[in-house]
């Protein structure tokens, strides 16, 4: 069930003045709410009844069909443009001699046999097959109504909980990325801190310069005090951990010991 949270998802809208051949000047609004997108066109003339905007369904469906064909071609799957050879004449097939294949559904049958249900590839074939049948049966005006119904159905299906879940998932992914980045930056800062303390220690005790573990034991108190000052909630590091971090810092600095 959709929750009240749906109304909390902000609407982003960009408007521009445009000119259409049939309607003259119109206001075009590009709108988005979460992952939902649509375009609204309104007549600027003061009329009693505003005409419902319908995209050119024939052009929109043709463009969609082209994208689906490109996807299926890339996966080496057949489309409605693929020359299909009848199974019984798989060898020595000659269209002039044996005739062309009239069944436009043959390619779709092969695509079904080559894909699994509810995968992107199968759905691409399903949608392309449906679009080719629509183009064959309906005129331009009817295709505009059909495409509008398809698009609104898509928006209606994705609205509510599905859109909310997608937004929550995007936020979680961004937060995880930020958390990883923050941990990486903190780790780098701590390694630099340990290296700075070690370098200062080696200036005073050069005989321990190549003894990383012994150095870590000697600077353990200083490192943990400096870390507490810089990162108040951090836990103290053991000498072995300081030694490991120091080796990593030396490698990063190009000075392997």
PDB file of C-alpha atoms in Angstrom:
ATOM      1  CA  UNK A   1       0.000   0.000   0.000  1.00  0.00           C
ATOM      2  CA  UNK A   2       1.334   3.479  -0.824  1.00  0.00           C
ATOM      3  CA  UNK A   3       2.235   5.499   2.234  1.00  0.00           C
ATOM      4  CA  UNK A   4       2.075   9.194   3.046  1.00  0.00           C
ATOM      5  CA  UNK A   5       5.754   9.228   2.235  1.00  0.00           C
ATOM      6  CA  UNK A   6       4.821   9.390  -1.466  1.00  0.00           C
ATOM      7  CA  UNK A   7       3.658  12.984  -0.978  1.00  0.00           C
ATOM      8  CA  UNK A   8       6.963  13.871   0.700  1.00  0.00           C
ATOM      9  CA  UNK A   9       8.966  13.110  -2.462  1.00  0.00           C
ATOM     10  CA  UNK A  10       9.589  16.567  -3.937  1.00  0.00           C
ATOM     11  CA  UNK A  11       8.471  17.471  -7.452  1.00  0.00           C
ATOM     12  CA  UNK A  12      11.184  18.972  -9.659  1.00  0.00           C
ATOM     13  CA  UNK A  13       9.842  20.965 -12.580  1.00  0.00           C
ATOM     14  CA  UNK A  14      11.493  22.967 -15.352  1.00  0.00           C
ATOM     15  CA  UNK A  15       9.289  25.019 -17.694  1.00  0.00           C
ATOM     16  CA  UNK A  16      10.091  26.528 -21.053  1.00  0.00           C
ATOM     17  CA  UNK A  17       8.176  28.340 -23.771  1.00  0.00           C
ATOM     18  CA  UNK A  18       8.053  26.447 -27.056  1.00  0.00           C
ATOM     19  CA  UNK A  19       6.245  26.573 -30.396  1.00  0.00           C
ATOM     20  CA  UNK A  20       4.250  23.723 -31.927  1.00  0.00           C
ATOM     21  CA  UNK A  21       3.017  23.767 -35.501  1.00  0.00           C
ATOM     22  CA  UNK A  22      -0.548  22.854 -34.518  1.00  0.00           C
ATOM     23  CA  UNK A  23      -0.916  24.790 -31.260  1.00  0.00           C
ATOM     24  CA  UNK A  24       1.430  27.761 -31.590  1.00  0.00           C
ATOM     25  CA  UNK A  25       3.080  28.864 -28.347  1.00  0.00           C
ATOM     26  CA  UNK A  26       2.901  26.319 -25.546  1.00  0.00           C
ATOM     27  CA  UNK A  27       4.453  25.888 -22.108  1.00  0.00           C
ATOM     28  CA  UNK A  28       6.442  22.672 -21.852  1.00  0.00           C
ATOM     29  CA  UNK A  29       7.085  21.348 -18.338  1.00  0.00           C
ATOM     30  CA  UNK A  30       9.745  18.704 -17.690  1.00  0.00           C
ATOM     31  CA  UNK A  31       8.796  17.094 -14.390  1.00  0.00           C
ATOM     32  CA  UNK A  32      10.327  14.495 -12.124  1.00  0.00           C
ATOM     33  CA  UNK A  33       9.386  13.024  -8.759  1.00  0.00           C
ATOM     34  CA  UNK A  34      12.018  10.621  -7.545  1.00  0.00           C
ATOM     35  CA  UNK A  35      12.629   8.196 -10.421  1.00  0.00           C
ATOM     36  CA  UNK A  36       9.418   9.144 -12.259  1.00  0.00           C
ATOM     37  CA  UNK A  37       9.684  11.400 -15.334  1.00  0.00           C
ATOM     38  CA  UNK A  38       7.121  12.985 -17.615  1.00  0.00           C
ATOM     39  CA  UNK A  39       6.491  15.965 -19.936  1.00  0.00           C
ATOM     40  CA  UNK A  40       3.429  18.199 -19.796  1.00  0.00           C
ATOM     41  CA  UNK A  41       2.419  20.613 -22.576  1.00  0.00           C
ATOM     42  CA  UNK A  42      -0.115  23.397 -21.971  1.00  0.00           C
ATOM     43  CA  UNK A  43      -1.628  25.827 -24.437  1.00  0.00           C
ATOM     44  CA  UNK A  44      -0.962  29.468 -23.551  1.00  0.00           C
ATOM     45  CA  UNK A  45      -4.203  30.684 -25.123  1.00  0.00           C
ATOM     46  CA  UNK A  46      -7.137  31.311 -22.716  1.00  0.00           C
ATOM     47  CA  UNK A  47      -9.521  28.552 -23.798  1.00  0.00           C
ATOM     48  CA  UNK A  48     -12.350  26.888 -21.890  1.00  0.00           C
ATOM     49  CA  UNK A  49     -11.026  23.384 -22.442  1.00  0.00           C
ATOM     50  CA  UNK A  50      -7.329  22.552 -22.482  1.00  0.00           C
ATOM     51  CA  UNK A  51      -6.470  19.866 -25.015  1.00  0.00           C
ATOM     52  CA  UNK A  52      -4.840  16.785 -23.479  1.00  0.00           C
ATOM     53  CA  UNK A  53      -1.258  16.492 -24.613  1.00  0.00           C
ATOM     54  CA  UNK A  54      -0.453  13.263 -26.409  1.00  0.00           C
ATOM     55  CA  UNK A  55       3.069  12.516 -27.649  1.00  0.00           C
ATOM     56  CA  UNK A  56       3.427  11.293 -31.223  1.00  0.00           C
ATOM     57  CA  UNK A  57       2.880   7.629 -30.518  1.00  0.00           C
ATOM     58  CA  UNK A  58       4.097   6.387 -33.893  1.00  0.00           C
ATOM     59  CA  UNK A  59       7.439   8.178 -33.578  1.00  0.00           C
ATOM     60  CA  UNK A  60       7.869   7.285 -29.889  1.00  0.00           C
ATOM     61  CA  UNK A  61       7.133   3.593 -30.475  1.00  0.00           C
ATOM     62  CA  UNK A  62       9.408   3.512 -33.532  1.00  0.00           C
ATOM     63  CA  UNK A  63      12.267   5.015 -31.505  1.00  0.00           C
ATOM     64  CA  UNK A  64      11.637   2.508 -28.724  1.00  0.00           C
ATOM     65  CA  UNK A  65      11.625  -0.348 -31.241  1.00  0.00           C
ATOM     66  CA  UNK A  66      14.987   0.813 -32.612  1.00  0.00           C
ATOM     67  CA  UNK A  67      16.504   0.769 -29.102  1.00  0.00           C
ATOM     68  CA  UNK A  68      15.126  -2.725 -28.476  1.00  0.00           C
ATOM     69  CA  UNK A  69      16.517  -4.005 -31.786  1.00  0.00           C
ATOM     70  CA  UNK A  70      19.933  -2.550 -30.923  1.00  0.00           C
ATOM     71  CA  UNK A  71      19.834  -4.342 -27.571  1.00  0.00           C
ATOM     72  CA  UNK A  72      18.861  -7.683 -29.107  1.00  0.00           C
ATOM     73  CA  UNK A  73      21.418  -7.306 -31.917  1.00  0.00           C
ATOM     74  CA  UNK A  74      24.148  -6.692 -29.328  1.00  0.00           C
ATOM     75  CA  UNK A  75      23.136  -9.932 -27.589  1.00  0.00           C
ATOM     76  CA  UNK A  76      23.100 -11.772 -30.937  1.00  0.00           C
ATOM     77  CA  UNK A  77      19.368 -12.435 -30.612  1.00  0.00           C
ATOM     78  CA  UNK A  78      16.901 -12.234 -33.530  1.00  0.00           C
ATOM     79  CA  UNK A  79      14.584  -9.282 -34.167  1.00  0.00           C
ATOM     80  CA  UNK A  80      11.764  -8.556 -36.588  1.00  0.00           C
ATOM     81  CA  UNK A  81      14.454  -7.502 -39.093  1.00  0.00           C
ATOM     82  CA  UNK A  82      16.268 -10.846 -38.935  1.00  0.00           C
ATOM     83  CA  UNK A  83      15.976 -13.187 -41.936  1.00  0.00           C
ATOM     84  CA  UNK A  84      14.585 -16.403 -40.451  1.00  0.00           C
ATOM     85  CA  UNK A  85      15.177 -19.732 -42.160  1.00  0.00           C
ATOM     86  CA  UNK A  86      12.484 -22.390 -41.697  1.00  0.00           C
ATOM     87  CA  UNK A  87      13.779 -25.253 -39.554  1.00  0.00           C
ATOM     88  CA  UNK A  88      12.825 -27.859 -42.142  1.00  0.00           C
ATOM     89  CA  UNK A  89      14.976 -26.059 -44.744  1.00  0.00           C
ATOM     90  CA  UNK A  90      17.923 -25.234 -42.536  1.00  0.00           C
ATOM     91  CA  UNK A  91      20.224 -26.561 -45.287  1.00  0.00           C
ATOM     92  CA  UNK A  92      20.141 -25.250 -48.840  1.00  0.00           C
ATOM     93  CA  UNK A  93      17.405 -22.682 -48.240  1.00  0.00           C
ATOM     94  CA  UNK A  94      16.770 -20.455 -51.257  1.00  0.00           C
ATOM     95  CA  UNK A  95      14.046 -17.778 -50.843  1.00  0.00           C
ATOM     96  CA  UNK A  96      13.500 -17.574 -54.608  1.00  0.00           C
ATOM     97  CA  UNK A  97      13.013 -21.316 -54.858  1.00  0.00           C
ATOM     98  CA  UNK A  98      11.348 -22.145 -51.573  1.00  0.00           C
ATOM     99  CA  UNK A  99       9.519 -18.883 -50.902  1.00  0.00           C
ATOM    100  CA  UNK A 100       9.928 -16.331 -48.128  1.00  0.00           C
ATOM    101  CA  UNK A 101       8.790 -16.817 -44.555  1.00  0.00           C
ATOM    102  CA  UNK A 102       5.499 -14.981 -44.082  1.00  0.00           C
ATOM    103  CA  UNK A 103       5.072 -15.624 -40.346  1.00  0.00           C
ATOM    104  CA  UNK A 104       6.355 -12.504 -38.593  1.00  0.00           C
ATOM    105  CA  UNK A 105       6.290 -14.367 -35.265  1.00  0.00           C
ATOM    106  CA  UNK A 106       9.053 -16.829 -36.190  1.00  0.00           C
ATOM    107  CA  UNK A 107      11.858 -14.579 -34.954  1.00  0.00           C
ATOM    108  CA  UNK A 108      10.035 -14.087 -31.658  1.00  0.00           C
ATOM    109  CA  UNK A 109       9.737 -17.840 -31.155  1.00  0.00           C
ATOM    110  CA  UNK A 110      13.497 -18.182 -31.593  1.00  0.00           C
ATOM    111  CA  UNK A 111      14.085 -15.290 -29.177  1.00  0.00           C
ATOM    112  CA  UNK A 112      11.848 -16.976 -26.606  1.00  0.00           C
ATOM    113  CA  UNK A 113      13.753 -20.244 -26.941  1.00  0.00           C
ATOM    114  CA  UNK A 114      17.057 -18.380 -26.523  1.00  0.00           C
ATOM    115  CA  UNK A 115      16.155 -16.365 -23.403  1.00  0.00           C
ATOM    116  CA  UNK A 116      14.814 -16.957 -19.914  1.00  0.00           C
ATOM    117  CA  UNK A 117      11.492 -15.560 -18.627  1.00  0.00           C
ATOM    118  CA  UNK A 118      11.519 -12.129 -16.972  1.00  0.00           C
ATOM    119  CA  UNK A 119      15.084 -11.311 -18.002  1.00  0.00           C
ATOM    120  CA  UNK A 120      15.984  -8.038 -19.707  1.00  0.00           C
ATOM    121  CA  UNK A 121      16.648  -9.876 -22.992  1.00  0.00           C
ATOM    122  CA  UNK A 122      13.301 -11.726 -22.963  1.00  0.00           C
ATOM    123  CA  UNK A 123      11.389  -8.566 -22.026  1.00  0.00           C
ATOM    124  CA  UNK A 124      13.129  -6.658 -24.838  1.00  0.00           C
ATOM    125  CA  UNK A 125      11.935  -9.300 -27.324  1.00  0.00           C
ATOM    126  CA  UNK A 126       8.424  -9.316 -25.805  1.00  0.00           C
ATOM    127  CA  UNK A 127       8.129  -5.548 -26.036  1.00  0.00           C
ATOM    128  CA  UNK A 128       9.513  -5.372 -29.590  1.00  0.00           C
ATOM    129  CA  UNK A 129       7.085  -8.062 -30.707  1.00  0.00           C
ATOM    130  CA  UNK A 130       4.159  -6.193 -29.151  1.00  0.00           C
ATOM    131  CA  UNK A 131       5.214  -2.901 -30.756  1.00  0.00           C
ATOM    132  CA  UNK A 132       5.500  -4.414 -34.229  1.00  0.00           C
ATOM    133  CA  UNK A 133       1.958  -5.796 -33.905  1.00  0.00           C
ATOM    134  CA  UNK A 134       0.643  -2.396 -32.779  1.00  0.00           C
ATOM    135  CA  UNK A 135       2.258  -0.682 -35.761  1.00  0.00           C
ATOM    136  CA  UNK A 136       0.618  -3.183 -38.100  1.00  0.00           C
ATOM    137  CA  UNK A 137      -2.906  -2.800 -36.680  1.00  0.00           C
ATOM    138  CA  UNK A 138      -3.433   0.836 -35.674  1.00  0.00           C
ATOM    139  CA  UNK A 139      -3.274   4.246 -37.334  1.00  0.00           C
ATOM    140  CA  UNK A 140      -1.203   7.216 -36.190  1.00  0.00           C
ATOM    141  CA  UNK A 141      -3.920   8.755 -34.018  1.00  0.00           C
ATOM    142  CA  UNK A 142      -4.636   5.460 -32.270  1.00  0.00           C
ATOM    143  CA  UNK A 143      -0.929   4.855 -31.696  1.00  0.00           C
ATOM    144  CA  UNK A 144      -0.713   8.175 -29.845  1.00  0.00           C
ATOM    145  CA  UNK A 145      -3.461   7.071 -27.448  1.00  0.00           C
ATOM    146  CA  UNK A 146      -1.827   3.649 -27.063  1.00  0.00           C
ATOM    147  CA  UNK A 147       1.592   5.082 -26.271  1.00  0.00           C
ATOM    148  CA  UNK A 148       0.107   7.545 -23.772  1.00  0.00           C
ATOM    149  CA  UNK A 149      -1.707   4.665 -22.049  1.00  0.00           C
ATOM    150  CA  UNK A 150       1.504   2.607 -21.983  1.00  0.00           C
ATOM    151  CA  UNK A 151       3.516   5.456 -20.481  1.00  0.00           C
ATOM    152  CA  UNK A 152       0.929   6.428 -17.871  1.00  0.00           C
ATOM    153  CA  UNK A 153       0.576   2.747 -16.920  1.00  0.00           C
ATOM    154  CA  UNK A 154       4.347   2.594 -16.446  1.00  0.00           C
ATOM    155  CA  UNK A 155       4.255   5.698 -14.200  1.00  0.00           C
ATOM    156  CA  UNK A 156       1.272   4.372 -12.238  1.00  0.00           C
ATOM    157  CA  UNK A 157       2.980   1.009 -11.681  1.00  0.00           C
ATOM    158  CA  UNK A 158       6.227   2.644 -10.537  1.00  0.00           C
ATOM    159  CA  UNK A 159       4.601   5.285  -8.321  1.00  0.00           C
ATOM    160  CA  UNK A 160       4.119   4.788  -4.597  1.00  0.00           C
ATOM    161  CA  UNK A 161       6.141   2.130  -2.834  1.00  0.00           C
ATOM    162  CA  UNK A 162       8.271   1.160  -5.835  1.00  0.00           C
ATOM    163  CA  UNK A 163       9.433   4.745  -6.340  1.00  0.00           C
ATOM    164  CA  UNK A 164       9.999   5.118  -2.589  1.00  0.00           C
ATOM    165  CA  UNK A 165      12.055   1.920  -2.456  1.00  0.00           C
ATOM    166  CA  UNK A 166      14.149   3.064  -5.424  1.00  0.00           C
ATOM    167  CA  UNK A 167      14.828   6.401  -3.726  1.00  0.00           C
ATOM    168  CA  UNK A 168      15.691   4.693  -0.427  1.00  0.00           C
ATOM    169  CA  UNK A 169      18.013   2.317  -2.278  1.00  0.00           C
ATOM    170  CA  UNK A 170      19.767   5.218  -4.003  1.00  0.00           C
ATOM    171  CA  UNK A 171      20.179   7.025  -0.675  1.00  0.00           C
ATOM    172  CA  UNK A 172      21.568   3.889   0.966  1.00  0.00           C
ATOM    173  CA  UNK A 173      24.050   3.367  -1.862  1.00  0.00           C
ATOM    174  CA  UNK A 174      25.189   6.991  -1.636  1.00  0.00           C
ATOM    175  CA  UNK A 175      25.521   6.739   2.144  1.00  0.00           C
ATOM    176  CA  UNK A 176      27.558   3.544   1.829  1.00  0.00           C
ATOM    177  CA  UNK A 177      29.810   5.234  -0.708  1.00  0.00           C
ATOM    178  CA  UNK A 178      30.229   8.228   1.596  1.00  0.00           C
ATOM    179  CA  UNK A 179      30.963   5.922   4.529  1.00  0.00           C
ATOM    180  CA  UNK A 180      33.585   4.010   2.565  1.00  0.00           C
ATOM    181  CA  UNK A 181      35.141   7.242   1.372  1.00  0.00           C
ATOM    182  CA  UNK A 182      35.182   8.638   4.918  1.00  0.00           C
ATOM    183  CA  UNK A 183      36.823   5.467   6.267  1.00  0.00           C
ATOM    184  CA  UNK A 184      39.388   5.569   3.481  1.00  0.00           C
ATOM    185  CA  UNK A 185      40.198   9.202   4.201  1.00  0.00           C
ATOM    186  CA  UNK A 186      40.426   8.526   7.951  1.00  0.00           C
ATOM    187  CA  UNK A 187      42.737   5.555   7.393  1.00  0.00           C
ATOM    188  CA  UNK A 188      44.980   7.621   5.142  1.00  0.00           C
ATOM    189  CA  UNK A 189      45.119  10.441   7.708  1.00  0.00           C
ATOM    190  CA  UNK A 190      46.050   7.999  10.489  1.00  0.00           C
ATOM    191  CA  UNK A 191      48.819   6.390   8.428  1.00  0.00           C
ATOM    192  CA  UNK A 192      50.259   9.831   7.672  1.00  0.00           C
ATOM    193  CA  UNK A 193      50.110  10.681  11.385  1.00  0.00           C
ATOM    194  CA  UNK A 194      51.950   7.496  12.345  1.00  0.00           C
ATOM    195  CA  UNK A 195      54.560   8.079   9.639  1.00  0.00           C
ATOM    196  CA  UNK A 196      55.158  11.658  10.822  1.00  0.00           C
ATOM    197  CA  UNK A 197      55.694  10.505  14.409  1.00  0.00           C
ATOM    198  CA  UNK A 198      58.002   7.694  13.236  1.00  0.00           C
ATOM    199  CA  UNK A 199      60.101  10.026  11.072  1.00  0.00           C
ATOM    200  CA  UNK A 200      60.516  12.402  13.990  1.00  0.00           C
ATOM    201  CA  UNK A 201      61.496   9.453  16.211  1.00  0.00           C
ATOM    202  CA  UNK A 202      64.066   8.202  13.689  1.00  0.00           C
ATOM    203  CA  UNK A 203      65.689  11.614  13.576  1.00  0.00           C
ATOM    204  CA  UNK A 204      66.420  11.217  17.279  1.00  0.00           C
ATOM    205  CA  UNK A 205      67.162   7.503  17.138  1.00  0.00           C
ATOM    206  CA  UNK A 206      68.553   6.738  13.659  1.00  0.00           C
ATOM    207  CA  UNK A 207      69.770   3.294  14.765  1.00  0.00           C
ATOM    208  CA  UNK A 208      66.093   2.146  14.922  1.00  0.00           C
ATOM    209  CA  UNK A 209      65.157   3.509  11.492  1.00  0.00           C
ATOM    210  CA  UNK A 210      64.785   0.128   9.804  1.00  0.00           C
ATOM    211  CA  UNK A 211      63.266  -1.608  12.814  1.00  0.00           C
ATOM    212  CA  UNK A 212      59.573  -0.962  12.165  1.00  0.00           C
ATOM    213  CA  UNK A 213      58.155  -3.180  14.909  1.00  0.00           C
ATOM    214  CA  UNK A 214      60.583  -1.891  17.549  1.00  0.00           C
ATOM    215  CA  UNK A 215      59.816   1.651  16.442  1.00  0.00           C
ATOM    216  CA  UNK A 216      56.096   0.967  16.782  1.00  0.00           C
ATOM    217  CA  UNK A 217      56.610  -0.213  20.362  1.00  0.00           C
ATOM    218  CA  UNK A 218      58.587   2.937  21.191  1.00  0.00           C
ATOM    219  CA  UNK A 219      56.058   5.365  19.673  1.00  0.00           C
ATOM    220  CA  UNK A 220      52.898   3.527  20.784  1.00  0.00           C
ATOM    221  CA  UNK A 221      52.028   6.028  23.529  1.00  0.00           C
ATOM    222  CA  UNK A 222      52.757   9.064  21.330  1.00  0.00           C
ATOM    223  CA  UNK A 223      50.710   7.665  18.441  1.00  0.00           C
ATOM    224  CA  UNK A 224      47.674   6.901  20.574  1.00  0.00           C
ATOM    225  CA  UNK A 225      47.865  10.302  22.275  1.00  0.00           C
ATOM    226  CA  UNK A 226      48.025  12.051  18.893  1.00  0.00           C
ATOM    227  CA  UNK A 227      45.180   9.917  17.551  1.00  0.00           C
ATOM    228  CA  UNK A 228      43.020  10.771  20.562  1.00  0.00           C
ATOM    229  CA  UNK A 229      43.635  14.457  20.002  1.00  0.00           C
ATOM    230  CA  UNK A 230      42.751  14.157  16.299  1.00  0.00           C
ATOM    231  CA  UNK A 231      40.013  11.495  16.560  1.00  0.00           C
ATOM    232  CA  UNK A 232      38.541  11.774  20.114  1.00  0.00           C
ATOM    233  CA  UNK A 233      36.368   8.629  19.905  1.00  0.00           C
ATOM    234  CA  UNK A 234      39.030   6.311  18.470  1.00  0.00           C
ATOM    235  CA  UNK A 235      40.293   3.238  20.298  1.00  0.00           C
ATOM    236  CA  UNK A 236      44.021   2.887  21.099  1.00  0.00           C
ATOM    237  CA  UNK A 237      46.136   0.877  18.663  1.00  0.00           C
ATOM    238  CA  UNK A 238      48.409  -1.972  19.679  1.00  0.00           C
ATOM    239  CA  UNK A 239      52.097  -1.812  18.729  1.00  0.00           C
ATOM    240  CA  UNK A 240      51.615  -4.564  16.098  1.00  0.00           C
ATOM    241  CA  UNK A 241      48.803  -2.574  14.427  1.00  0.00           C
ATOM    242  CA  UNK A 242      50.917   0.584  14.495  1.00  0.00           C
ATOM    243  CA  UNK A 243      53.721  -1.402  12.891  1.00  0.00           C
ATOM    244  CA  UNK A 244      51.398  -2.591  10.088  1.00  0.00           C
ATOM    245  CA  UNK A 245      50.089   0.933   9.494  1.00  0.00           C
ATOM    246  CA  UNK A 246      53.620   2.294   9.452  1.00  0.00           C
ATOM    247  CA  UNK A 247      54.682  -0.229   6.797  1.00  0.00           C
ATOM    248  CA  UNK A 248      51.632   0.748   4.686  1.00  0.00           C
ATOM    249  CA  UNK A 249      52.490   4.423   5.066  1.00  0.00           C
ATOM    250  CA  UNK A 250      56.098   3.795   4.025  1.00  0.00           C
ATOM    251  CA  UNK A 251      54.939   1.923   0.930  1.00  0.00           C
ATOM    252  CA  UNK A 252      52.543   4.745   0.042  1.00  0.00           C
ATOM    253  CA  UNK A 253      55.403   7.204   0.461  1.00  0.00           C
ATOM    254  CA  UNK A 254      57.641   5.056  -1.760  1.00  0.00           C
ATOM    255  CA  UNK A 255      60.037   4.282   1.075  1.00  0.00           C
ATOM    256  CA  UNK A 256      59.787   0.529   1.725  1.00  0.00           C
ATOM    257  CA  UNK A 257      61.467  -0.813   4.854  1.00  0.00           C
TER     258      UNK A 257
END
